[in-house]
Amino acid sequence: MVSVDLVIRGGTVVTSGGMFRANVAVKDGKIYAFTAVSEVLPADKVIDAEGLYVLPGVIDEHVHCRDPGLTHKEDFKTCTEAAAAGGVTTIFDMPNNIPPIKDVEALRMKIQEAERKAIVDYGLYGLLTVGSLPHVMPLVENGVIGFKMFMGPTTGNIPPPSDGEMLDLFSVIAKTGLRIAIHAEAQSIIDYLISKLRSEGRKDPRAHLESRPAIVEEEAIRRVSLYARETSAKIHIVHVASARALDAIKDAKSMGVNITAETCPHYLLLDDSYYEKLGIIIKVNPAIKSKNDQAALWDAINNGLIDTLGTDHAPHTPDEKFKDDVFEAAAGFPGLETFVPLMLTQVNAGRLSLTRFVQLTSENPAKAFGIWPQKGSLFIGSDADFTIVDLKATTKIRADKFHSKAKWSPFDGWEVKGIPVYTIVRGNIVMDHGEIITTKPIGKHIKYSDYVSIL
């Protein structure tokens, strides 16, 4: 009888298509077999998953680990420990670092840091900004997972390419098959509104919302969708926050644009009443909007218009975040450790099925970025990445216990039902009941070029 490295025994295996009880056998970092619960298979290690649910490893395709250059906020060690603690097996890290990841030299510097610190797998975005065109193909050849373009103000103050540059960039990237993740907000409108609000003496938290109304999302999405249609580029709209943004995405899909869309737990669970309840802590870009927008996002989650869920994990120091002037305060907050518990709570509440959660957090991100079925699936031969969860377990979110350097959250103190209890990366158990149990940087650089032949 074949001996394997790991058996996950007696759990309920969950895919986007359904659920079944089975043992899962792992050998050499891959899924080796599914067997009947009654079958005994010799293994070096056995996890008793009776009463637990075995999901394909969660992929968070929107993370800011801040390494290199901003490691006072976060680094690959603390970031990937936060991911593992939160049940996330693969992260895609954004390129607004110091230096920004706009050329091969910066990418190699980032890879070096990740190789010596990361305990989960990671994909790395290349940056699209002014003057990026000569760097696109070298970045592709050095293994970026995709590209990121900031159309609106962000950490690092990275200017977007001109409209003409966007067309050229999209044309080149379309030929590679890589997807372009887009922070879709119209910068000129935002700049105008911030100047106007400042002239009126506004600096309260709600002024942030007023500086970023829904039209800034809608305008940017419609513009970039037009460019994607013209060039056949694949685009991914991150952190969708409004009903008007959803209208633009729906229209783009109806026109045949290869467009996918992400939203985040904070847009699904918070609304504009929290500006008064929580103040500056909920400043995030795009701004959290109304209950009607929140309802539209939930509809889009369940009708398939939204393709993925991500965190936009964005740690900052307290001094950077907690300012008296909202326009001086850093935007964003940590999300890796709250992501899975918050969304499993919604599964328990009946707002989201567990199979749809798997589709949004594993299958769809892997498909959108060209790494499925090696990632995001539970097929024999796929990477043995698992997020094993206890849907009955309850706890309270404690930001002071985060592995992230940012130990604060708008969800601090929230009661959750449903938590990750094991995080397994290519057969390596990295988290066991909340404890990080690996000290080795076992994380692997996930390269698009390893999965798909570049044209």
CSV table of N, CA, C and O in Angstrom, one decimal, residues 96-199:
chain,number,residue,atom,x,y,z
A,96,ASN,N,2.9,49.0,-5.2
A,96,ASN,CA,3.1,50.4,-4.8
A,96,ASN,C,4.1,50.4,-3.6
A,96,ASN,O,3.7,50.7,-2.5
A,97,ASN,N,5.3,49.9,-3.9
A,97,ASN,CA,6.3,49.9,-2.8
A,97,ASN,C,7.3,51.0,-3.0
A,97,ASN,O,7.2,51.8,-3.9
A,98,ILE,N,8.4,50.9,-2.3
A,98,ILE,CA,9.6,51.8,-2.5
A,98,ILE,C,10.8,51.0,-2.7
A,98,ILE,O,11.2,50.3,-1.7
A,99,PRO,N,11.3,50.8,-3.9
A,99,PRO,CA,10.9,51.5,-5.1
A,99,PRO,C,9.6,50.8,-5.6
A,99,PRO,O,9.4,49.6,-5.4
A,100,PRO,N,8.8,51.5,-6.4
A,100,PRO,CA,7.7,50.9,-7.1
A,100,PRO,C,8.1,49.8,-8.0
A,100,PRO,O,9.2,49.9,-8.6
A,101,ILE,N,7.3,48.7,-8.2
A,101,ILE,CA,7.7,47.6,-9.0
A,101,ILE,C,7.4,47.8,-10.4
A,101,ILE,O,6.5,47.2,-11.0
A,102,LYS,N,8.1,48.8,-11.0
A,102,LYS,CA,7.8,49.2,-12.4
A,102,LYS,C,8.9,48.7,-13.3
A,102,LYS,O,8.8,48.9,-14.5
A,103,ASP,N,9.9,48.0,-12.8
A,103,ASP,CA,11.0,47.5,-13.7
A,103,ASP,C,11.6,46.2,-13.0
A,103,ASP,O,11.2,45.9,-11.9
A,104,VAL,N,12.4,45.5,-13.8
A,104,VAL,CA,12.9,44.2,-13.4
A,104,VAL,C,13.8,44.3,-12.1
A,104,VAL,O,13.7,43.5,-11.2
A,105,GLU,N,14.6,45.4,-12.0
A,105,GLU,CA,15.4,45.6,-10.9
A,105,GLU,C,14.6,45.6,-9.6
A,105,GLU,O,15.0,44.9,-8.6
A,106,ALA,N,13.6,46.4,-9.6
A,106,ALA,CA,12.7,46.4,-8.4
A,106,ALA,C,12.0,45.1,-8.1
A,106,ALA,O,11.9,44.7,-7.0
A,107,LEU,N,11.6,44.4,-9.2
A,107,LEU,CA,10.9,43.1,-9.0
A,107,LEU,C,11.8,42.1,-8.4
A,107,LEU,O,11.5,41.4,-7.4
A,108,ARG,N,13.1,42.1,-8.8
A,108,ARG,CA,14.0,41.1,-8.3
A,108,ARG,C,14.3,41.4,-6.8
A,108,ARG,O,14.5,40.5,-6.0
A,109,MET,N,14.4,42.7,-6.5
A,109,MET,CA,14.6,43.1,-5.1
A,109,MET,C,13.4,42.6,-4.2
A,109,MET,O,13.6,42.0,-3.1
A,110,LYS,N,12.2,42.7,-4.7
A,110,LYS,CA,11.0,42.2,-4.0
A,110,LYS,C,11.0,40.7,-3.9
A,110,LYS,O,10.7,40.2,-2.8
A,111,ILE,N,11.3,40.0,-5.0
A,111,ILE,CA,11.4,38.6,-4.9
A,111,ILE,C,12.4,38.1,-3.8
A,111,ILE,O,12.1,37.2,-3.1
A,112,GLN,N,13.5,38.8,-3.8
A,112,GLN,CA,14.5,38.4,-2.8
A,112,GLN,C,14.0,38.5,-1.4
A,112,GLN,O,14.3,37.6,-0.5
A,113,GLU,N,13.3,39.6,-1.1
A,113,GLU,CA,12.7,39.7,0.2
A,113,GLU,C,11.6,38.7,0.5
A,113,GLU,O,11.6,38.1,1.6
A,114,ALA,N,10.8,38.4,-0.5
A,114,ALA,CA,9.8,37.4,-0.3
A,114,ALA,C,10.4,36.0,-0.1
A,114,ALA,O,9.9,35.2,0.8
A,115,GLU,N,11.4,35.7,-0.8
A,115,GLU,CA,12.0,34.3,-0.7
A,115,GLU,C,12.5,34.0,0.7
A,115,GLU,O,12.5,32.9,1.1
A,116,ARG,N,13.0,35.0,1.4
A,116,ARG,CA,13.5,34.8,2.7
A,116,ARG,C,12.6,35.0,3.9
A,116,ARG,O,12.9,34.8,5.0
A,117,LYS,N,11.3,35.4,3.5
A,117,LYS,CA,10.3,35.7,4.6
A,117,LYS,C,9.0,35.0,4.5
A,117,LYS,O,8.3,34.8,5.5
A,118,ALA,N,8.5,34.7,3.3
A,118,ALA,CA,7.1,34.3,3.1
A,118,ALA,C,6.8,32.9,3.5
A,118,ALA,O,7.6,32.0,3.1
A,119,ILE,N,5.7,32.7,4.2
A,119,ILE,CA,5.3,31.3,4.6
A,119,ILE,C,4.1,30.8,3.8
A,119,ILE,O,3.6,29.7,4.1
A,120,VAL,N,3.5,31.7,3.0
A,120,VAL,CA,2.5,31.2,2.0
A,120,VAL,C,2.9,31.6,0.6
A,120,VAL,O,3.9,32.4,0.4
A,121,ASP,N,2.3,31.0,-0.4
A,121,ASP,CA,2.7,31.3,-1.8
A,121,ASP,C,2.3,32.7,-2.2
A,121,ASP,O,1.3,33.3,-1.6
A,122,TYR,N,2.9,33.3,-3.2
A,122,TYR,CA,2.7,34.7,-3.5
A,122,TYR,C,2.9,34.9,-5.0
A,122,TYR,O,3.8,34.4,-5.6
A,123,GLY,N,2.0,35.7,-5.6
A,123,GLY,CA,2.2,36.3,-6.9
A,123,GLY,C,2.5,37.7,-6.7
A,123,GLY,O,2.1,38.4,-5.8
A,124,LEU,N,3.2,38.3,-7.7
A,124,LEU,CA,3.7,39.7,-7.6
A,124,LEU,C,3.2,40.5,-8.8
A,124,LEU,O,3.5,40.1,-9.9
A,125,TYR,N,2.5,41.6,-8.6
A,125,TYR,CA,2.1,42.4,-9.7
A,125,TYR,C,3.3,43.3,-10.2
A,125,TYR,O,4.0,43.8,-9.3
A,126,GLY,N,3.3,43.6,-11.5
A,126,GLY,CA,4.1,44.7,-12.0
A,126,GLY,C,3.2,46.0,-12.1
A,126,GLY,O,2.0,45.9,-12.2
A,127,LEU,N,3.9,47.1,-12.0
A,127,LEU,CA,3.2,48.4,-12.0
A,127,LEU,C,3.1,49.0,-13.4
A,127,LEU,O,4.0,49.0,-14.2
A,128,LEU,N,1.9,49.6,-13.7
A,128,LEU,CA,1.7,50.4,-14.9
A,128,LEU,C,1.6,51.9,-14.5
A,128,LEU,O,0.7,52.2,-13.7
A,129,THR,N,2.5,52.7,-14.9
A,129,THR,CA,2.5,54.1,-14.6
A,129,THR,C,3.1,54.8,-15.8
A,129,THR,O,3.3,54.2,-16.9
A,130,VAL,N,3.4,56.1,-15.7
A,130,VAL,CA,3.9,56.9,-16.7
A,130,VAL,C,5.3,56.3,-17.1
A,130,VAL,O,6.1,56.0,-16.3
A,131,GLY,N,5.5,56.0,-18.4
A,131,GLY,CA,6.8,55.5,-18.9
A,131,GLY,C,7.0,54.0,-18.7
A,131,GLY,O,8.1,53.5,-18.8
A,132,SER,N,5.9,53.3,-18.5
A,132,SER,CA,6.0,51.8,-18.2
A,132,SER,C,6.2,50.9,-19.5
A,132,SER,O,6.7,49.8,-19.3
A,133,LEU,N,6.0,51.4,-20.6
A,133,LEU,CA,5.9,50.6,-21.8
A,133,LEU,C,7.2,49.7,-22.0
A,133,LEU,O,7.1,48.5,-22.3
A,134,PRO,N,8.4,50.3,-21.9
A,134,PRO,CA,9.6,49.5,-22.2
A,134,PRO,C,9.8,48.4,-21.2
A,134,PRO,O,10.6,47.5,-21.4
A,135,HIS,N,9.1,48.5,-20.0
A,135,HIS,CA,9.4,47.5,-19.0
A,135,HIS,C,8.4,46.4,-18.9
A,135,HIS,O,8.6,45.4,-18.2
A,136,VAL,N,7.4,46.4,-19.7
A,136,VAL,CA,6.3,45.4,-19.7
A,136,VAL,C,6.8,44.0,-19.9
A,136,VAL,O,6.6,43.1,-19.1
A,137,MET,N,7.4,43.8,-21.1
A,137,MET,CA,7.9,42.5,-21.4
A,137,MET,C,8.9,41.9,-20.5
A,137,MET,O,8.9,40.8,-20.1
A,138,PRO,N,9.9,42.7,-20.1
A,138,PRO,CA,10.9,42.2,-19.1
A,138,PRO,C,10.2,41.8,-17.8
A,138,PRO,O,10.6,40.8,-17.2
A,139,LEU,N,9.2,42.5,-17.4
A,139,LEU,CA,8.5,42.1,-16.2
A,139,LEU,C,7.7,40.8,-16.4
A,139,LEU,O,7.7,39.9,-15.5
A,140,VAL,N,7.1,40.7,-17.5
A,140,VAL,CA,6.4,39.4,-17.9
A,140,VAL,C,7.4,38.3,-17.9
A,140,VAL,O,7.1,37.2,-17.3
A,141,GLU,N,8.6,38.5,-18.5
A,141,GLU,CA,9.6,37.4,-18.6
A,141,GLU,C,10.1,37.0,-17.2
A,141,GLU,O,10.7,35.9,-17.0
A,142,ASN,N,10.0,37.9,-16.2
A,142,ASN,CA,10.6,37.6,-14.9
A,142,ASN,C,9.5,37.2,-13.9
A,142,ASN,O,9.7,37.2,-12.7
A,143,GLY,N,8.3,36.9,-14.5
A,143,GLY,CA,7.3,36.2,-13.7
A,143,GLY,C,6.2,36.9,-12.9
A,143,GLY,O,5.7,36.4,-11.9
A,144,VAL,N,5.9,38.2,-13.3
A,144,VAL,CA,4.8,38.8,-12.7
A,144,VAL,C,3.5,38.0,-12.9
A,144,VAL,O,3.3,37.4,-13.9
A,145,ILE,N,2.6,38.1,-11.9
A,145,ILE,CA,1.3,37.4,-12.0
A,145,ILE,C,0.3,38.2,-12.8
A,145,ILE,O,-0.7,37.7,-13.3
A,146,GLY,N,0.6,39.5,-13.0
A,146,GLY,CA,-0.3,40.4,-13.7
A,146,GLY,C,0.2,41.8,-13.5
A,146,GLY,O,1.3,42.0,-13.0
A,147,PHE,N,-0.6,42.8,-13.9
A,147,PHE,CA,-0.2,44.2,-13.7
A,147,PHE,C,-1.2,45.0,-12.9
A,147,PHE,O,-2.4,44.6,-12.9
A,148,LYS,N,-0.8,46.0,-12.3
A,148,LYS,CA,-1.7,46.9,-11.5
A,148,LYS,C,-1.6,48.3,-12.0
A,148,LYS,O,-0.5,48.8,-12.2
A,149,MET,N,-2.7,48.9,-12.2
A,149,MET,CA,-2.7,50.3,-12.6
A,149,MET,C,-3.6,51.1,-11.7
A,149,MET,O,-4.8,50.7,-11.4
A,150,PHE,N,-3.1,52.2,-11.1
A,150,PHE,CA,-3.8,53.1,-10.2
A,150,PHE,C,-4.3,54.3,-11.0
A,150,PHE,O,-3.5,55.1,-11.4
A,151,MET,N,-5.7,54.4,-11.2
A,151,MET,CA,-6.2,55.5,-11.9
A,151,MET,C,-6.5,56.7,-11.0
A,151,MET,O,-6.7,57.8,-11.4
A,152,GLY,N,-6.5,56.4,-9.6
A,152,GLY,CA,-6.8,57.4,-8.7
A,152,GLY,C,-5.7,57.5,-7.6
A,152,GLY,O,-4.8,56.6,-7.6
A,153,PRO,N,-5.7,58.5,-6.7
A,153,PRO,CA,-4.7,58.6,-5.7
A,153,PRO,C,-4.6,57.4,-4.8
A,153,PRO,O,-5.6,56.8,-4.4
A,154,THR,N,-3.3,57.0,-4.5
A,154,THR,CA,-3.1,55.9,-3.7
A,154,THR,C,-1.8,56.1,-2.8
A,154,THR,O,-1.1,57.0,-3.0
A,155,THR,N,-1.6,55.1,-1.9
A,155,THR,CA,-0.3,55.1,-1.2
A,155,THR,C,0.9,55.1,-2.1
A,155,THR,O,1.0,54.2,-3.0
A,156,GLY,N,1.8,56.0,-2.0
A,156,GLY,CA,2.9,56.2,-2.9
A,156,GLY,C,2.7,57.2,-4.0
A,156,GLY,O,3.7,57.5,-4.7
A,157,ASN,N,1.5,57.8,-4.1
A,157,ASN,CA,1.3,58.9,-5.1
A,157,ASN,C,1.8,58.5,-6.5
A,157,ASN,O,2.6,59.2,-7.0
A,158,ILE,N,1.3,57.4,-7.0
A,158,ILE,CA,1.8,56.9,-8.3
A,158,ILE,C,0.9,57.4,-9.4
A,158,ILE,O,-0.3,57.1,-9.4
A,159,PRO,N,1.4,58.2,-10.3
A,159,PRO,CA,0.6,58.8,-11.4
A,159,PRO,C,0.1,57.7,-12.4
A,159,PRO,O,0.9,56.8,-12.7
A,160,PRO,N,-1.1,57.8,-12.8
A,160,PRO,CA,-1.6,56.9,-13.9
A,160,PRO,C,-1.0,57.2,-15.2
A,160,PRO,O,-0.6,58.4,-15.5
A,161,PRO,N,-0.9,56.2,-16.1
A,161,PRO,CA,-0.5,56.6,-17.5
A,161,PRO,C,-1.5,57.5,-18.1
A,161,PRO,O,-2.7,57.5,-17.7
A,162,SER,N,-1.1,58.2,-19.1
A,162,SER,CA,-2.0,59.0,-19.9
A,162,SER,C,-2.9,58.0,-20.7
A,162,SER,O,-2.7,56.8,-20.8
A,163,ASP,N,-4.0,58.5,-21.2
A,163,ASP,CA,-5.0,57.7,-21.9
A,163,ASP,C,-4.3,57.0,-23.1
A,163,ASP,O,-4.6,55.9,-23.4
A,164,GLY,N,-3.5,57.8,-23.8
A,164,GLY,CA,-2.8,57.2,-24.9
A,164,GLY,C,-1.8,56.1,-24.5
A,164,GLY,O,-1.8,55.0,-25.2
A,165,GLU,N,-1.1,56.3,-23.4
A,165,GLU,CA,-0.2,55.3,-22.9
A,165,GLU,C,-1.0,54.0,-22.5
A,165,GLU,O,-0.6,52.9,-22.7
A,166,MET,N,-2.2,54.3,-21.9
A,166,MET,CA,-3.0,53.1,-21.5
A,166,MET,C,-3.3,52.2,-22.7
A,166,MET,O,-3.2,51.0,-22.6
A,167,LEU,N,-3.7,52.9,-23.8
A,167,LEU,CA,-4.0,52.1,-25.0
A,167,LEU,C,-2.8,51.3,-25.5
A,167,LEU,O,-3.0,50.1,-25.8
A,168,ASP,N,-1.7,51.9,-25.5
A,168,ASP,CA,-0.5,51.2,-25.9
A,168,ASP,C,-0.1,50.0,-24.9
A,168,ASP,O,0.2,48.9,-25.3
A,169,LEU,N,-0.2,50.3,-23.6
A,169,LEU,CA,0.1,49.3,-22.6
A,169,LEU,C,-0.9,48.1,-22.7
A,169,LEU,O,-0.5,47.0,-22.7
A,170,PHE,N,-2.2,48.4,-22.9
A,170,PHE,CA,-3.2,47.4,-23.0
A,170,PHE,C,-2.9,46.5,-24.2
A,170,PHE,O,-3.1,45.3,-24.1
A,171,SER,N,-2.5,47.2,-25.3
A,171,SER,CA,-2.3,46.4,-26.5
A,171,SER,C,-1.2,45.4,-26.3
A,171,SER,O,-1.2,44.2,-26.8
A,172,VAL,N,-0.1,45.8,-25.7
A,172,VAL,CA,1.1,45.0,-25.5
A,172,VAL,C,0.7,43.8,-24.5
A,172,VAL,O,1.0,42.7,-24.8
A,173,ILE,N,0.1,44.2,-23.4
A,173,ILE,CA,-0.2,43.2,-22.4
A,173,ILE,C,-1.3,42.2,-22.9
A,173,ILE,O,-1.2,41.0,-22.5
A,174,ALA,N,-2.2,42.6,-23.7
A,174,ALA,CA,-3.2,41.7,-24.3
A,174,ALA,C,-2.5,40.5,-24.9
A,174,ALA,O,-3.0,39.4,-24.9
A,175,LYS,N,-1.4,40.7,-25.6
A,175,LYS,CA,-0.7,39.7,-26.3
A,175,LYS,C,-0.1,38.6,-25.4
A,175,LYS,O,0.3,37.5,-25.8
A,176,THR,N,0.2,39.0,-24.1
A,176,THR,CA,0.8,38.1,-23.2
A,176,THR,C,-0.3,37.2,-22.5
A,176,THR,O,0.1,36.2,-21.9
A,177,GLY,N,-1.5,37.6,-22.4
A,177,GLY,CA,-2.5,36.9,-21.7
A,177,GLY,C,-2.7,37.3,-20.3
A,177,GLY,O,-3.6,36.8,-19.6
A,178,LEU,N,-1.8,38.1,-19.8
A,178,LEU,CA,-1.9,38.6,-18.4
A,178,LEU,C,-3.1,39.5,-18.2
A,178,LEU,O,-3.5,40.2,-19.1
A,179,ARG,N,-3.6,39.5,-16.9
A,179,ARG,CA,-4.7,40.4,-16.6
A,179,ARG,C,-4.2,41.7,-15.9
A,179,ARG,O,-3.2,41.6,-15.2
A,180,ILE,N,-4.9,42.8,-16.1
A,180,ILE,CA,-4.5,44.1,-15.5
A,180,ILE,C,-5.5,44.4,-14.4
A,180,ILE,O,-6.7,44.6,-14.7
A,181,ALA,N,-5.0,44.4,-13.2
A,181,ALA,CA,-5.9,44.8,-12.1
A,181,ALA,C,-5.9,46.4,-12.0
A,181,ALA,O,-4.8,47.0,-12.1
A,182,ILE,N,-7.1,46.9,-11.8
A,182,ILE,CA,-7.2,48.4,-12.0
A,182,ILE,C,-7.9,48.9,-10.8
A,182,ILE,O,-9.0,48.5,-10.4
A,183,HIS,N,-7.3,49.9,-10.1
A,183,HIS,CA,-7.9,50.8,-9.1
A,183,HIS,C,-8.6,51.9,-9.9
A,183,HIS,O,-8.0,52.8,-10.4
A,184,ALA,N,-9.9,51.7,-10.1
A,184,ALA,CA,-10.7,52.5,-11.0
A,184,ALA,C,-11.4,53.7,-10.3
A,184,ALA,O,-12.5,53.5,-9.8
A,185,GLU,N,-10.7,54.8,-10.2
A,185,GLU,CA,-11.3,56.1,-9.7
A,185,GLU,C,-10.7,57.2,-10.6
A,185,GLU,O,-9.5,57.2,-10.9
A,186,ALA,N,-11.6,58.1,-10.9
A,186,ALA,CA,-11.1,59.2,-11.8
A,186,ALA,C,-10.4,60.3,-11.0
A,186,ALA,O,-11.0,61.0,-10.2
A,187,GLN,N,-9.1,60.4,-11.2
A,187,GLN,CA,-8.2,61.2,-10.3
A,187,GLN,C,-8.6,62.7,-10.5
A,187,GLN,O,-8.6,63.4,-9.4
A,188,SER,N,-8.9,63.2,-11.6
A,188,SER,CA,-9.1,64.6,-11.8
A,188,SER,C,-10.3,65.0,-11.0
A,188,SER,O,-10.3,66.1,-10.4
A,189,ILE,N,-11.4,64.2,-11.0
A,189,ILE,CA,-12.6,64.6,-10.2
A,189,ILE,C,-12.3,64.6,-8.7
A,189,ILE,O,-12.7,65.5,-8.0
A,190,ILE,N,-11.5,63.6,-8.3
A,190,ILE,CA,-11.2,63.5,-6.9
A,190,ILE,C,-10.3,64.7,-6.4
A,190,ILE,O,-10.6,65.3,-5.4
A,191,ASP,N,-9.3,65.0,-7.2
A,191,ASP,CA,-8.5,66.2,-6.9
A,191,ASP,C,-9.3,67.4,-6.8
A,191,ASP,O,-9.1,68.3,-5.9
A,192,TYR,N,-10.2,67.6,-7.7
A,192,TYR,CA,-11.0,68.8,-7.7
A,192,TYR,C,-11.9,68.9,-6.5
A,192,TYR,O,-12.0,69.9,-5.8
A,193,LEU,N,-12.5,67.8,-6.1
A,193,LEU,CA,-13.4,67.7,-5.0
A,193,LEU,C,-12.7,67.9,-3.6
A,193,LEU,O,-13.1,68.6,-2.7
A,194,ILE,N,-11.5,67.3,-3.5
A,194,ILE,CA,-10.7,67.5,-2.3
A,194,ILE,C,-10.3,69.0,-2.2
A,194,ILE,O,-10.4,69.5,-1.0
A,195,SER,N,-9.9,69.6,-3.2
A,195,SER,CA,-9.5,71.0,-3.2
A,195,SER,C,-10.7,71.8,-2.7
A,195,SER,O,-10.6,72.7,-1.9
A,196,LYS,N,-11.9,71.5,-3.3
A,196,LYS,CA,-13.1,72.3,-3.0
A,196,LYS,C,-13.5,72.1,-1.5
A,196,LYS,O,-13.8,73.0,-0.8
A,197,LEU,N,-13.4,70.8,-1.0
A,197,LEU,CA,-13.8,70.5,0.4
A,197,LEU,C,-12.8,71.2,1.4
A,197,LEU,O,-13.2,71.7,2.4
A,198,ARG,N,-11.5,71.1,1.0
A,198,ARG,CA,-10.5,71.8,1.9
A,198,ARG,C,-10.7,73.3,2.0
A,198,ARG,O,-10.6,73.9,3.0
A,199,SER,N,-11.1,73.9,0.8
A,199,SER,CA,-11.4,75.3,0.8
A,199,SER,C,-12.6,75.7,1.7
A,199,SER,O,-12.7,76.8,2.2
